[in-house]
């Protein structure tokens, strides 16, 4: 069982590295549909778990690839991956980073509609996104 788990973890690590490499190759002017094409191609090879998505978002965040991070979340929604509170909070934090206040409020509303747990950190990130977007 642990061998299977470590193999899956290695596969996820490989996918995360490949996605990050491809996103960086696009450069800052990469189009959203190009990003989503990369994500569908790379992520379609494996079933992505929330922990792997968090790793991918963390790596994209370190590389200052906020646009790609939002594309990851959009891709996951298209694949019907269940949004949990960790992914939602990460999404709002990304929105804050790029001053995407409307998207931050949308995610917060989705959390409320899904009766997902919201906390001070979530609300602070959403408020910060609104402040950065001058709303």
mmCIF file of C-alpha atoms in Angstrom:
data_model
loop_
_atom_site.group_PDB
_atom_site.id
_atom_site.type_symbol
_atom_site.label_atom_id
_atom_site.label_comp_id
_atom_site.label_asym_id
_atom_site.label_seq_id
_atom_site.Cartn_x
_atom_site.Cartn_y
_atom_site.Cartn_z
ATOM 1 C CA UNK A 1 0.000 0.000 0.000
ATOM 2 C CA UNK A 2 2.734 2.519 0.922
ATOM 3 C CA UNK A 3 4.579 1.704 -2.317
ATOM 4 C CA UNK A 4 1.439 2.559 -4.272
ATOM 5 C CA UNK A 5 1.043 5.779 -2.314
ATOM 6 C CA UNK A 6 4.667 6.849 -2.906
ATOM 7 C CA UNK A 7 4.313 6.015 -6.611
ATOM 8 C CA UNK A 8 1.204 8.195 -6.809
ATOM 9 C CA UNK A 9 2.995 10.966 -4.913
ATOM 10 C CA UNK A 10 5.929 10.766 -7.336
ATOM 11 C CA UNK A 11 3.505 10.923 -10.255
ATOM 12 C CA UNK A 12 1.847 14.006 -8.795
ATOM 13 C CA UNK A 13 5.239 15.625 -8.157
ATOM 14 C CA UNK A 14 6.171 14.979 -11.775
ATOM 15 C CA UNK A 15 2.919 16.514 -13.014
ATOM 16 C CA UNK A 16 3.422 19.562 -10.774
ATOM 17 C CA UNK A 17 6.983 20.041 -12.079
ATOM 18 C CA UNK A 18 5.873 19.639 -15.707
ATOM 19 C CA UNK A 19 2.983 22.070 -15.334
ATOM 20 C CA UNK A 20 5.252 24.664 -13.695
ATOM 21 C CA UNK A 21 7.858 24.241 -16.428
ATOM 22 C CA UNK A 22 5.273 24.609 -19.205
ATOM 23 C CA UNK A 23 3.661 27.641 -17.566
ATOM 24 C CA UNK A 24 7.023 29.370 -17.182
ATOM 25 C CA UNK A 25 7.788 28.644 -20.835
ATOM 26 C CA UNK A 26 4.619 30.525 -21.842
ATOM 27 C CA UNK A 27 5.911 33.652 -20.181
ATOM 28 C CA UNK A 28 3.885 36.441 -18.580
ATOM 29 C CA UNK A 29 1.908 37.164 -21.747
ATOM 30 C CA UNK A 30 0.623 33.606 -22.096
ATOM 31 C CA UNK A 31 -3.065 33.488 -22.955
ATOM 32 C CA UNK A 32 -5.527 31.930 -20.530
ATOM 33 C CA UNK A 33 -6.645 29.346 -23.083
ATOM 34 C CA UNK A 34 -2.987 28.311 -23.591
ATOM 35 C CA UNK A 35 -2.663 27.859 -19.824
ATOM 36 C CA UNK A 36 -5.843 25.815 -19.657
ATOM 37 C CA UNK A 37 -4.682 23.681 -22.573
ATOM 38 C CA UNK A 38 -1.463 22.876 -20.695
ATOM 39 C CA UNK A 39 -3.392 22.087 -17.536
ATOM 40 C CA UNK A 40 -5.919 19.836 -19.245
ATOM 41 C CA UNK A 41 -3.128 17.980 -21.033
ATOM 42 C CA UNK A 42 -0.915 17.556 -17.960
ATOM 43 C CA UNK A 43 -3.606 17.040 -15.353
ATOM 44 C CA UNK A 44 -5.711 14.780 -17.529
ATOM 45 C CA UNK A 45 -3.148 12.008 -17.103
ATOM 46 C CA UNK A 46 -3.876 11.479 -13.432
ATOM 47 C CA UNK A 47 -6.598 11.908 -10.870
ATOM 48 C CA UNK A 48 -5.692 14.992 -8.934
ATOM 49 C CA UNK A 49 -6.234 15.072 -5.221
ATOM 50 C CA UNK A 50 -6.590 18.244 -3.209
ATOM 51 C CA UNK A 51 -3.094 17.866 -1.701
ATOM 52 C CA UNK A 52 -1.570 17.729 -5.183
ATOM 53 C CA UNK A 53 -3.539 20.792 -6.278
ATOM 54 C CA UNK A 54 -2.313 22.638 -3.195
ATOM 55 C CA UNK A 55 1.281 21.689 -4.095
ATOM 56 C CA UNK A 56 0.752 22.958 -7.622
ATOM 57 C CA UNK A 57 -0.772 26.225 -6.395
ATOM 58 C CA UNK A 58 2.062 26.675 -3.897
ATOM 59 C CA UNK A 59 4.703 26.167 -6.618
ATOM 60 C CA UNK A 60 2.928 28.528 -9.013
ATOM 61 C CA UNK A 61 2.669 31.065 -6.195
ATOM 62 C CA UNK A 62 6.404 30.831 -5.515
ATOM 63 C CA UNK A 63 6.979 31.466 -9.229
ATOM 64 C CA UNK A 64 4.618 34.477 -9.067
ATOM 65 C CA UNK A 65 2.280 32.813 -11.582
ATOM 66 C CA UNK A 66 -1.045 34.048 -10.212
ATOM 67 C CA UNK A 67 -2.750 33.993 -13.594
ATOM 68 C CA UNK A 68 -1.800 30.339 -13.980
ATOM 69 C CA UNK A 69 -3.044 29.620 -10.455
ATOM 70 C CA UNK A 70 -6.490 30.933 -11.348
ATOM 71 C CA UNK A 71 -6.405 28.859 -14.541
ATOM 72 C CA UNK A 72 -5.695 25.777 -12.395
ATOM 73 C CA UNK A 73 -8.778 26.479 -10.299
ATOM 74 C CA UNK A 74 -10.901 27.038 -13.411
ATOM 75 C CA UNK A 75 -9.613 23.780 -14.885
ATOM 76 C CA UNK A 76 -10.507 21.936 -11.694
ATOM 77 C CA UNK A 77 -14.015 23.346 -11.737
ATOM 78 C CA UNK A 78 -14.436 22.147 -15.321
ATOM 79 C CA UNK A 79 -13.313 18.674 -14.222
ATOM 80 C CA UNK A 80 -15.851 18.820 -11.376
ATOM 81 C CA UNK A 81 -13.250 18.470 -8.634
ATOM 82 C CA UNK A 82 -14.953 19.256 -5.381
ATOM 83 C CA UNK A 83 -13.837 22.597 -4.051
ATOM 84 C CA UNK A 84 -12.939 22.328 -0.388
ATOM 85 C CA UNK A 85 -12.236 25.104 2.072
ATOM 86 C CA UNK A 86 -8.457 24.822 1.599
ATOM 87 C CA UNK A 87 -8.712 25.223 -2.179
ATOM 88 C CA UNK A 88 -11.241 28.016 -1.806
ATOM 89 C CA UNK A 89 -8.960 29.878 0.635
ATOM 90 C CA UNK A 90 -6.014 29.381 -1.713
ATOM 91 C CA UNK A 91 -8.138 30.737 -4.541
ATOM 92 C CA UNK A 92 -9.063 33.844 -2.563
ATOM 93 C CA UNK A 93 -5.406 34.373 -1.616
ATOM 94 C CA UNK A 94 -4.482 34.221 -5.302
ATOM 95 C CA UNK A 95 -7.223 36.728 -6.099
ATOM 96 C CA UNK A 96 -5.840 39.011 -3.392
ATOM 97 C CA UNK A 97 -2.362 38.771 -4.873
ATOM 98 C CA UNK A 98 -3.552 39.932 -8.302
ATOM 99 C CA UNK A 99 -6.278 42.336 -7.103
ATOM 100 C CA UNK A 100 -9.043 40.206 -8.646
ATOM 101 C CA UNK A 101 -11.682 41.339 -6.174
ATOM 102 C CA UNK A 102 -14.711 40.170 -8.190
ATOM 103 C CA UNK A 103 -13.325 36.645 -8.339
ATOM 104 C CA UNK A 104 -12.529 36.704 -4.609
ATOM 105 C CA UNK A 105 -16.100 37.725 -3.795
ATOM 106 C CA UNK A 106 -17.416 35.051 -6.184
ATOM 107 C CA UNK A 107 -15.399 32.328 -4.420
ATOM 108 C CA UNK A 108 -16.565 33.609 -1.028
ATOM 109 C CA UNK A 109 -20.169 33.468 -2.244
ATOM 110 C CA UNK A 110 -19.636 29.917 -3.541
ATOM 111 C CA UNK A 111 -18.261 28.948 -0.137
ATOM 112 C CA UNK A 112 -21.365 30.340 1.554
ATOM 113 C CA UNK A 113 -23.703 28.644 -0.945
ATOM 114 C CA UNK A 114 -21.935 25.314 -0.375
ATOM 115 C CA UNK A 115 -21.971 25.867 3.391
ATOM 116 C CA UNK A 116 -18.197 25.561 3.348
ATOM 117 C CA UNK A 117 -16.364 26.670 6.473
ATOM 118 C CA UNK A 118 -15.185 30.260 6.311
ATOM 119 C CA UNK A 119 -12.868 31.804 8.854
ATOM 120 C CA UNK A 120 -11.082 35.025 9.686
ATOM 121 C CA UNK A 121 -8.264 34.244 7.255
ATOM 122 C CA UNK A 122 -10.740 33.690 4.421
ATOM 123 C CA UNK A 123 -12.598 36.921 5.105
ATOM 124 C CA UNK A 124 -9.371 38.908 5.551
ATOM 125 C CA UNK A 125 -8.031 37.650 2.205
ATOM 126 C CA UNK A 126 -11.316 38.585 0.480
ATOM 127 C CA UNK A 127 -11.346 42.038 2.082
ATOM 128 C CA UNK A 128 -7.702 42.523 1.115
ATOM 129 C CA UNK A 129 -8.518 41.577 -2.501
ATOM 130 C CA UNK A 130 -11.269 44.201 -2.496
ATOM 131 C CA UNK A 131 -8.922 46.804 -1.023
ATOM 132 C CA UNK A 132 -6.247 46.052 -3.608
ATOM 133 C CA UNK A 133 -8.910 46.320 -6.309
ATOM 134 C CA UNK A 134 -9.978 49.631 -4.743
ATOM 135 C CA UNK A 135 -13.520 48.375 -4.044
#
